[in-house]
Amino acid sequence: MKNNRVIVAGGAGYIGSHVCVDLINNGYDLLVIDDFSNSSPESLNRVREITQLTDQSRLGLLQADLASPADYQKIVDTIKLYKPAGAIHLAGLKAVGESVAEPGRYYRININATHTLIDGLDQADGRMIVFSSSATVYGDHNKSPVDETGRTGPTNPYGQTKFFIEQILTDTAISNPHWKICNLRYFNPVGADVSGLIGEDPNGIPNNLFPYIAQVAIGRREKLSVYGDDYPTPDGTGIRDYIHVCDLANGHVKALNFLEQDGNNGSHIFNLGTGVGVSVLDAVKAFEKASGKKVPYEIIQRREGDIAEIYADASQANKILGWQATRTMDDMCRDHWHWQSQNPNGYGDIKDDNKL
Ligand code: UFG
């Protein structure tokens, strides 16, 4: 009988919670490992609500820090006891600017977390990992659409950790042919589950475009700063490949299904994007249309480290995994707005409600 148990490291986060929903809907049983350093346990309650989970044992939780030596043994022992088929690995720090200011912290946490997970899975005989890598590993070296053979060269410590972890996982698969690895290079995830119950809830001032636009639309911030309109793009603003987080989540299920098949040992890389490039001003217009709100903006200077344009060639994921993004920019804006307008302060509202 197929082993349906999967560890979801970082499962309470923005992408992780959407991955949990899709895995549960596809019959998997989960053990989430999360320290809630950049997430809320409430997201897992919402996952239970969305999936109408009656058997609570299908979504277990270990609150622990995968990067902490103090938690190492507890985590490895718990994974051994759980006996999973493998893991989805989304645990780590992800703020580009912060990684430039605190590189040691980024290297230590993101890489140590990976080693703990590898050790636990190795000892549990569950040698399968789907890893949340990033298009950031391509840096500024390629003409878009970029495929998986594109030149790599991340431009900041956060991106370097993604690149190094891909290497660590690949070397692990070389050392022991039982290992099965998928490195998923995400483009720019946005949107939310159609229920509006889970979504992105950044700490403090958002770094990324969509959460910032959404907070302007809801009135939490006055205006968006557009980082430069002098790029060599049609309207001068940066072009990215925005992908609906539910399409992205489904890519993990498809990757897991692929690894489960006999013979797919070793390490694989897949871009997950739509293949469509959208400018900052296009995104603002689409969000205004979906929300019915004005999003005031001003053009300021370029943000250091930004590139003009990147979008995916995701044909490998289509060919090998049978995966394709199906949701449009309008869907992304509608669902992002639905989440934001139902939860103006993210999961923070829950903490406040509990005080009453
Ligand atoms: N932008 C603005 N104003 C803002 C925020 C962003 O104009 O307030 C612009 C950026 O200059 C860029 C675009 O919007 O042109 C997208 O910026 P994001 O910060 O949303 O996304 P990035 O493409 O810079 O980076 C994201 C993630 C990284 C990931 C990378 C993969 O933040 O974690 O995509 O390419 F690695």
CSV table of C-alpha atoms and ligand atoms in Angstrom, one decimal:
chain,number,residue,atom,x,y,z
A,1,MET,CA,0.0,0.0,0.0
A,2,LYS,CA,1.2,3.5,-0.8
A,3,ASN,CA,2.6,5.5,2.1
A,4,ASN,CA,0.5,8.7,2.2
A,5,ARG,CA,2.4,10.4,5.0
A,6,VAL,CA,4.3,13.6,4.2
A,7,ILE,CA,6.2,16.1,6.4
A,8,VAL,CA,5.5,19.7,5.5
A,9,ALA,CA,8.4,21.8,6.8
A,10,GLY,CA,7.3,25.4,7.0
A,11,GLY,CA,3.7,24.3,6.4
A,12,ALA,CA,2.1,27.2,8.3
A,13,GLY,CA,3.5,29.9,6.0
A,14,TYR,CA,1.9,31.5,3.0
A,15,ILE,CA,2.9,28.9,0.4
A,16,GLY,CA,3.0,26.1,2.9
A,17,SER,CA,-0.6,26.5,4.0
A,18,HIS,CA,-1.8,26.4,0.4
A,19,VAL,CA,0.3,23.3,-0.2
A,20,CYS,CA,-1.3,21.6,2.9
A,21,VAL,CA,-4.8,22.2,1.5
A,22,ASP,CA,-3.9,20.6,-1.8
A,23,LEU,CA,-2.1,17.7,-0.2
A,24,ILE,CA,-5.0,17.0,2.1
A,25,ASN,CA,-7.5,17.2,-0.8
A,26,ASN,CA,-5.4,14.7,-2.6
A,27,GLY,CA,-5.5,12.1,0.3
A,28,TYR,CA,-2.2,12.8,2.0
A,29,ASP,CA,-1.7,12.8,5.8
A,30,LEU,CA,0.6,15.6,7.0
A,31,LEU,CA,2.9,16.4,9.8
A,32,VAL,CA,3.7,20.1,9.7
A,33,ILE,CA,7.0,21.2,11.3
A,34,ASP,CA,7.0,24.9,11.9
A,35,ASP,CA,8.3,27.3,14.6
A,36,PHE,CA,5.8,30.1,13.7
A,37,SER,CA,8.7,32.6,13.5
A,38,ASN,CA,7.1,34.1,10.4
A,39,SER,CA,3.7,32.4,10.4
A,40,SER,CA,0.6,31.8,12.6
A,41,PRO,CA,-0.8,28.6,14.0
A,42,GLU,CA,-4.2,30.0,12.9
A,43,SER,CA,-3.3,29.3,9.3
A,44,LEU,CA,-3.5,25.6,10.1
A,45,ASN,CA,-6.9,26.0,11.7
A,46,ARG,CA,-8.0,27.6,8.5
A,47,VAL,CA,-6.5,24.7,6.5
A,48,ARG,CA,-8.7,22.4,8.6
A,49,GLU,CA,-11.7,24.5,7.8
A,50,ILE,CA,-11.1,24.7,4.1
A,51,THR,CA,-10.5,21.0,3.8
A,52,GLN,CA,-13.4,20.1,6.2
A,53,LEU,CA,-11.0,17.9,8.0
A,54,THR,CA,-12.9,15.6,10.4
A,55,ASP,CA,-10.0,13.3,11.3
A,56,GLN,CA,-7.6,15.6,13.1
A,57,SER,CA,-4.8,13.1,13.0
A,58,ARG,CA,-4.5,13.8,9.3
A,59,LEU,CA,-2.9,17.1,10.0
A,60,GLY,CA,-0.3,16.8,12.8
A,61,LEU,CA,1.9,19.6,14.1
A,62,LEU,CA,5.4,19.7,15.6
A,63,GLN,CA,6.2,23.2,16.8
A,64,ALA,CA,10.0,23.2,16.5
A,65,ASP,CA,12.9,25.1,14.9
A,66,LEU,CA,14.5,22.9,12.3
A,67,ALA,CA,17.7,25.0,12.4
A,68,SER,CA,18.1,24.9,16.2
A,69,PRO,CA,20.6,22.4,17.6
A,70,ALA,CA,18.4,22.2,20.7
A,71,ASP,CA,15.5,20.9,18.7
A,72,TYR,CA,17.5,18.6,16.4
A,73,GLN,CA,17.1,15.3,18.2
A,74,LYS,CA,13.4,15.9,18.9
A,75,ILE,CA,12.7,16.6,15.2
A,76,VAL,CA,14.7,13.6,13.9
A,77,ASP,CA,13.1,11.2,16.5
A,78,THR,CA,9.6,12.5,15.6
A,79,ILE,CA,10.2,12.0,11.8
A,80,LYS,CA,11.5,8.5,12.5
A,81,LEU,CA,8.3,7.7,14.5
A,82,TYR,CA,6.1,9.2,11.9
A,83,LYS,CA,7.7,7.2,9.0
A,84,PRO,CA,6.8,9.6,6.2
A,85,ALA,CA,7.3,8.8,2.5
A,86,GLY,CA,9.1,12.1,2.2
A,87,ALA,CA,8.8,15.9,2.8
A,88,ILE,CA,7.9,19.2,1.2
A,89,HIS,CA,10.6,21.6,2.4
A,90,LEU,CA,9.5,25.2,2.6
A,91,ALA,CA,11.1,26.1,5.9
A,92,GLY,CA,13.4,29.1,5.9
A,93,LEU,CA,13.9,32.8,5.9
A,94,LYS,CA,13.0,34.7,2.8
A,95,ALA,CA,13.5,38.5,2.9
A,96,VAL,CA,16.0,39.6,0.4
A,97,GLY,CA,17.0,42.9,2.1
A,98,GLU,CA,17.3,41.3,5.5
A,99,SER,CA,19.6,38.6,4.0
A,100,VAL,CA,22.0,41.3,2.8
A,101,ALA,CA,22.1,42.8,6.3
A,102,GLU,CA,22.3,39.5,8.2
A,103,PRO,CA,23.9,36.9,5.8
A,104,GLY,CA,25.2,34.7,8.6
A,105,ARG,CA,21.7,34.2,10.0
A,106,TYR,CA,20.3,33.3,6.5
A,107,TYR,CA,23.1,30.8,5.7
A,108,ARG,CA,22.9,29.2,9.1
A,109,ILE,CA,19.1,28.9,9.4
A,110,ASN,CA,18.2,27.9,5.8
A,111,ILE,CA,21.0,25.4,5.5
A,112,ASN,CA,20.9,23.9,9.0
A,113,ALA,CA,17.1,23.4,8.6
A,114,THR,CA,17.8,21.4,5.4
A,115,HIS,CA,20.4,19.2,7.1
A,116,THR,CA,18.0,18.4,9.9
A,117,LEU,CA,15.3,17.4,7.5
A,118,ILE,CA,17.7,15.3,5.4
A,119,ASP,CA,18.9,13.5,8.6
A,120,GLY,CA,15.4,12.8,9.8
A,121,LEU,CA,14.2,11.5,6.4
A,122,ASP,CA,17.3,9.4,6.0
A,123,GLN,CA,16.8,7.7,9.3
A,124,ALA,CA,13.1,7.2,8.6
A,125,ASP,CA,13.8,5.6,5.2
A,126,GLY,CA,11.7,8.4,3.6
A,127,ARG,CA,14.2,9.8,1.1
A,128,MET,CA,12.1,12.1,-0.9
A,129,ILE,CA,12.1,15.9,-0.9
A,130,VAL,CA,10.2,18.6,-2.8
A,131,PHE,CA,12.2,21.8,-2.2
A,132,SER,CA,10.9,25.4,-2.5
A,133,SER,CA,13.7,26.9,-4.5
A,134,SER,CA,13.3,30.2,-6.4
A,135,ALA,CA,13.7,31.9,-9.7
A,136,THR,CA,16.1,34.1,-7.8
A,137,VAL,CA,18.8,31.5,-8.5
A,138,TYR,CA,18.9,32.8,-12.1
A,139,GLY,CA,20.1,36.2,-11.1
A,140,ASP,CA,20.5,38.6,-14.0
A,141,HIS,CA,22.1,36.4,-16.5
A,142,ASN,CA,19.4,35.2,-18.8
A,143,LYS,CA,17.0,36.3,-21.5
A,144,SER,CA,13.4,35.5,-20.7
A,145,PRO,CA,11.7,33.1,-21.0
A,146,VAL,CA,14.3,31.4,-18.9
A,147,ASP,CA,14.3,27.6,-18.7
A,148,GLU,CA,16.0,25.3,-16.2
A,149,THR,CA,19.3,25.3,-18.2
A,150,GLY,CA,19.6,29.1,-17.7
A,151,ARG,CA,22.8,30.4,-16.1
A,152,THR,CA,22.6,30.6,-12.3
A,153,GLY,CA,24.1,33.4,-10.2
A,154,PRO,CA,22.0,34.7,-7.3
A,155,THR,CA,22.6,38.3,-6.3
A,156,ASN,CA,21.9,38.2,-2.6
A,157,PRO,CA,22.5,35.8,0.4
A,158,TYR,CA,18.8,34.7,0.4
A,159,GLY,CA,19.1,33.6,-3.2
A,160,GLN,CA,22.5,31.9,-2.5
A,161,THR,CA,20.9,29.8,0.2
A,162,LYS,CA,18.3,28.6,-2.3
A,163,PHE,CA,21.1,27.8,-4.8
A,164,PHE,CA,23.3,26.1,-2.1
A,165,ILE,CA,20.4,24.0,-0.9
A,166,GLU,CA,19.7,22.8,-4.4
A,167,GLN,CA,23.4,21.7,-4.5
A,168,ILE,CA,23.2,20.0,-1.1
A,169,LEU,CA,20.1,18.1,-2.1
A,170,THR,CA,21.7,17.1,-5.5
A,171,ASP,CA,24.9,15.9,-3.8
A,172,THR,CA,22.8,14.0,-1.3
A,173,ALA,CA,21.0,12.2,-4.2
A,174,ILE,CA,24.4,11.4,-5.7
A,175,SER,CA,25.7,9.9,-2.4
A,176,ASN,CA,22.7,7.6,-2.1
A,177,PRO,CA,20.7,6.6,-5.1
A,178,HIS,CA,17.6,6.0,-3.0
A,179,TRP,CA,17.1,9.7,-2.7
A,180,LYS,CA,14.5,11.5,-4.9
A,181,ILE,CA,14.6,15.3,-5.1
A,182,CYS,CA,12.6,17.9,-6.9
A,183,ASN,CA,13.9,21.5,-6.8
A,184,LEU,CA,11.0,23.7,-7.7
A,185,ARG,CA,12.0,27.2,-8.9
A,186,TYR,CA,9.1,29.4,-8.0
A,187,PHE,CA,8.5,32.6,-9.9
A,188,ASN,CA,6.4,35.3,-8.0
A,189,PRO,CA,3.6,33.7,-6.0
A,190,VAL,CA,0.5,35.9,-5.3
A,191,GLY,CA,-3.2,35.4,-4.6
A,192,ALA,CA,-4.9,33.2,-2.1
A,193,ASP,CA,-7.2,30.3,-1.6
A,194,VAL,CA,-10.6,31.1,-3.1
A,195,SER,CA,-12.2,30.9,0.3
A,196,GLY,CA,-10.3,34.0,1.5
A,197,LEU,CA,-9.4,32.1,4.7
A,198,ILE,CA,-5.6,31.7,4.1
A,199,GLY,CA,-3.3,34.1,2.4
A,200,GLU,CA,-0.1,36.1,2.7
A,201,ASP,CA,0.4,37.9,6.0
A,202,PRO,CA,3.7,39.6,6.0
A,203,ASN,CA,5.3,40.9,9.2
A,204,GLY,CA,5.7,44.7,9.2
A,205,ILE,CA,6.1,46.6,5.9
A,206,PRO,CA,5.7,44.3,3.0
A,207,ASN,CA,8.8,43.9,0.7
A,208,ASN,CA,6.9,42.4,-2.2
A,209,LEU,CA,4.7,44.1,-4.7
A,210,PHE,CA,1.3,42.3,-4.2
A,211,PRO,CA,1.1,42.5,-0.4
A,212,TYR,CA,2.1,46.2,-0.6
A,213,ILE,CA,-0.6,47.0,-3.3
A,214,ALA,CA,-3.2,45.1,-1.3
A,215,GLN,CA,-2.4,47.1,1.9
A,216,VAL,CA,-2.6,50.4,-0.1
A,217,ALA,CA,-6.0,49.3,-1.5
A,218,ILE,CA,-7.3,48.4,2.0
A,219,GLY,CA,-6.1,51.8,3.3
A,220,ARG,CA,-3.4,50.5,5.6
A,221,ARG,CA,-0.7,52.4,3.6
A,222,GLU,CA,-1.0,55.6,1.7
A,223,LYS,CA,0.7,54.8,-1.6
A,224,LEU,CA,2.8,52.4,-3.5
A,225,SER,CA,6.4,53.3,-4.4
A,226,VAL,CA,7.2,52.0,-7.9
A,227,TYR,CA,10.9,51.2,-8.0
A,228,GLY,CA,11.9,52.8,-11.3
A,229,ASP,CA,10.2,53.4,-14.7
A,230,ASP,CA,13.4,53.6,-16.7
A,231,TYR,CA,14.0,49.9,-17.3
A,232,PRO,CA,14.2,48.6,-20.9
A,233,THR,CA,10.6,47.3,-20.8
A,234,PRO,CA,7.5,48.6,-22.6
A,235,ASP,CA,6.3,50.9,-19.8
A,236,GLY,CA,9.7,51.2,-18.1
A,237,THR,CA,8.7,49.2,-14.9
A,238,GLY,CA,10.0,45.8,-13.9
A,239,ILE,CA,8.5,42.7,-15.4
A,240,ARG,CA,7.8,39.5,-13.4
A,241,ASP,CA,6.0,36.2,-13.8
A,242,TYR,CA,3.2,36.2,-11.2
A,243,ILE,CA,1.8,32.9,-10.4
A,244,HIS,CA,-1.4,32.1,-8.4
A,245,VAL,CA,-0.3,30.4,-5.1
A,246,CYS,CA,-2.9,27.6,-5.7
A,247,ASP,CA,-1.3,26.8,-9.0
A,248,LEU,CA,2.1,26.8,-7.3
A,249,ALA,CA,0.8,24.6,-4.5
A,250,ASN,CA,-0.5,22.1,-7.1
A,251,GLY,CA,3.0,21.9,-8.6
A,252,HIS,CA,4.1,20.4,-5.3
A,253,VAL,CA,1.5,17.7,-5.4
A,254,LYS,CA,2.5,16.9,-9.0
A,255,ALA,CA,6.2,16.8,-8.1
A,256,LEU,CA,5.4,14.4,-5.2
A,257,ASN,CA,3.4,12.2,-7.6
A,258,PHE,CA,6.3,12.2,-10.0
A,259,LEU,CA,8.9,11.2,-7.3
A,260,GLU,CA,6.6,8.5,-6.0
A,261,GLN,CA,6.8,6.7,-9.4
A,262,ASP,CA,9.5,4.0,-9.7
A,263,GLY,CA,12.6,5.1,-11.4
A,264,ASN,CA,12.5,8.8,-10.8
A,265,ASN,CA,15.4,8.8,-8.4
A,266,GLY,CA,18.0,11.5,-8.4
A,267,SER,CA,17.6,15.3,-8.4
A,268,HIS,CA,15.3,17.2,-10.8
A,269,ILE,CA,14.7,20.9,-11.4
A,270,PHE,CA,11.4,22.5,-12.5
A,271,ASN,CA,10.4,26.1,-13.1
A,272,LEU,CA,7.0,26.9,-11.8
A,273,GLY,CA,5.6,30.0,-13.5
A,274,THR,CA,2.9,31.0,-16.0
A,275,GLY,CA,5.3,32.1,-18.8
A,276,VAL,CA,3.6,35.5,-18.8
A,277,GLY,CA,5.5,38.7,-18.0
A,278,VAL,CA,3.5,41.4,-16.2
A,279,SER,CA,4.8,45.0,-15.4
A,280,VAL,CA,4.4,46.7,-12.1
A,281,LEU,CA,2.0,49.2,-13.7
A,282,ASP,CA,0.0,46.3,-15.3
A,283,ALA,CA,-0.3,44.7,-11.9
A,284,VAL,CA,-1.5,47.9,-10.3
A,285,LYS,CA,-4.2,48.3,-13.0
A,286,ALA,CA,-5.3,44.7,-12.6
A,287,PHE,CA,-5.6,45.0,-8.9
A,288,GLU,CA,-7.6,48.2,-9.1
A,289,LYS,CA,-10.0,46.5,-11.4
A,290,ALA,CA,-10.4,43.5,-9.2
A,291,SER,CA,-10.8,45.4,-5.9
A,292,GLY,CA,-12.7,48.5,-7.2
A,293,LYS,CA,-10.2,50.5,-5.1
A,294,LYS,CA,-7.7,53.2,-6.3
A,295,VAL,CA,-4.0,52.3,-5.7
A,296,PRO,CA,-2.1,55.6,-5.6
A,297,TYR,CA,1.5,55.3,-6.5
A,298,GLU,CA,4.6,57.3,-7.1
A,299,ILE,CA,7.6,56.5,-9.2
A,300,ILE,CA,10.9,56.5,-7.2
A,301,GLN,CA,14.4,55.3,-7.9
A,302,ARG,CA,15.2,51.7,-8.8
A,303,ARG,CA,15.6,49.2,-5.9
A,304,GLU,CA,19.1,47.9,-5.6
A,305,GLY,CA,19.5,44.4,-6.9
A,306,ASP,CA,16.3,44.4,-9.0
A,307,ILE,CA,16.4,43.2,-12.5
A,308,ALA,CA,14.4,44.5,-15.5
A,309,GLU,CA,12.6,41.4,-16.6
A,310,ILE,CA,12.3,37.7,-15.8
A,311,TYR,CA,9.6,35.2,-16.7
A,312,ALA,CA,9.5,31.5,-17.0
A,313,ASP,CA,9.7,28.8,-19.6
A,314,ALA,CA,7.7,26.2,-17.6
A,315,SER,CA,7.4,23.7,-20.4
A,316,GLN,CA,9.5,21.0,-18.5
A,317,ALA,CA,7.0,21.0,-15.6
A,318,ASN,CA,4.2,20.6,-18.1
A,319,LYS,CA,5.9,17.8,-20.0
A,320,ILE,CA,7.3,15.8,-17.1
A,321,LEU,CA,5.0,16.6,-14.2
A,322,GLY,CA,1.8,17.2,-16.2
A,323,TRP,CA,1.5,20.5,-14.5
A,324,GLN,CA,0.3,23.8,-15.8
A,325,ALA,CA,-0.7,27.1,-14.3
A,326,THR,CA,-4.4,27.7,-15.0
A,327,ARG,CA,-5.3,30.9,-13.1
A,328,THR,CA,-5.1,34.3,-14.7
A,329,MET,CA,-3.9,37.7,-13.4
A,330,ASP,CA,-7.5,38.6,-12.8
A,331,ASP,CA,-8.0,35.5,-10.7
A,332,MET,CA,-4.8,36.3,-8.7
A,333,CYS,CA,-6.0,39.9,-8.0
A,334,ARG,CA,-9.5,38.8,-7.1
A,335,ASP,CA,-8.4,36.1,-4.7
A,336,HIS,CA,-5.6,38.3,-3.2
A,337,TRP,CA,-8.2,41.0,-2.6
A,338,HIS,CA,-10.7,38.6,-1.1
A,339,TRP,CA,-8.2,37.5,1.5
A,340,GLN,CA,-7.0,41.0,2.2
A,341,SER,CA,-10.5,42.5,2.5
A,342,GLN,CA,-11.7,39.6,4.7
A,343,ASN,CA,-8.6,39.8,6.9
A,344,PRO,CA,-7.5,43.4,6.8
A,345,ASN,CA,-4.8,42.7,9.5
A,346,GLY,CA,-4.0,39.2,8.3
A,347,TYR,CA,-4.1,36.6,11.1
A,348,GLY,CA,-3.5,39.4,13.6
A,349,ASP,CA,-7.3,39.9,13.9
A,350,ILE,CA,-7.6,36.5,15.5
A,351,LYS,CA,-5.2,37.4,18.2
A,352,ASP,CA,-7.2,40.6,18.9
A,353,ASP,CA,-10.5,38.7,18.9
A,354,ASN,CA,-9.2,36.3,21.4
A,355,LYS,CA,-8.5,39.1,23.8
A,356,LEU,CA,-12.2,40.2,23.9
B,1,UFG,N1,8.1,46.6,-6.7
B,1,UFG,C1,7.8,47.9,-6.6
B,1,UFG,N2,7.4,48.4,-5.4
B,1,UFG,C2,7.3,47.7,-4.3
B,1,UFG,C3,7.7,46.3,-4.4
B,1,UFG,C4,8.1,45.8,-5.6
B,1,UFG,O1,7.8,48.6,-7.6
B,1,UFG,O2,6.9,48.2,-3.2
B,1,UFG,C5,8.5,46.0,-8.0
B,1,UFG,C6,9.9,45.5,-8.0
B,1,UFG,O3,10.8,46.5,-8.4
B,1,UFG,C7,9.8,44.4,-9.1
B,1,UFG,C8,8.4,43.9,-8.9
B,1,UFG,O4,7.7,44.9,-8.2
B,1,UFG,O5,9.9,44.9,-10.4
B,1,UFG,C9,8.3,42.6,-8.1
B,1,UFG,O6,9.0,42.8,-6.8
B,1,UFG,P1,8.8,41.8,-5.6
B,1,UFG,O7,9.6,42.3,-4.5
B,1,UFG,O8,7.3,41.5,-5.4
B,1,UFG,O9,9.4,40.4,-6.2
B,1,UFG,P2,10.9,40.1,-6.7
B,1,UFG,O10,10.8,39.7,-8.1
B,1,UFG,O11,11.9,41.2,-6.4
B,1,UFG,O12,11.3,38.9,-5.7
B,1,UFG,C10,10.5,37.9,-5.5
B,1,UFG,C11,10.7,37.3,-4.1
B,1,UFG,C12,11.9,36.6,-4.0
B,1,UFG,C13,12.1,35.6,-5.0
B,1,UFG,C14,12.0,36.3,-6.4
B,1,UFG,C15,12.1,35.3,-7.5
B,1,UFG,O13,10.7,38.4,-3.2
B,1,UFG,O14,11.8,35.9,-2.7
B,1,UFG,O15,10.8,36.9,-6.5
B,1,UFG,O16,12.4,36.0,-8.7
B,1,UFG,F1,13.3,35.1,-4.9
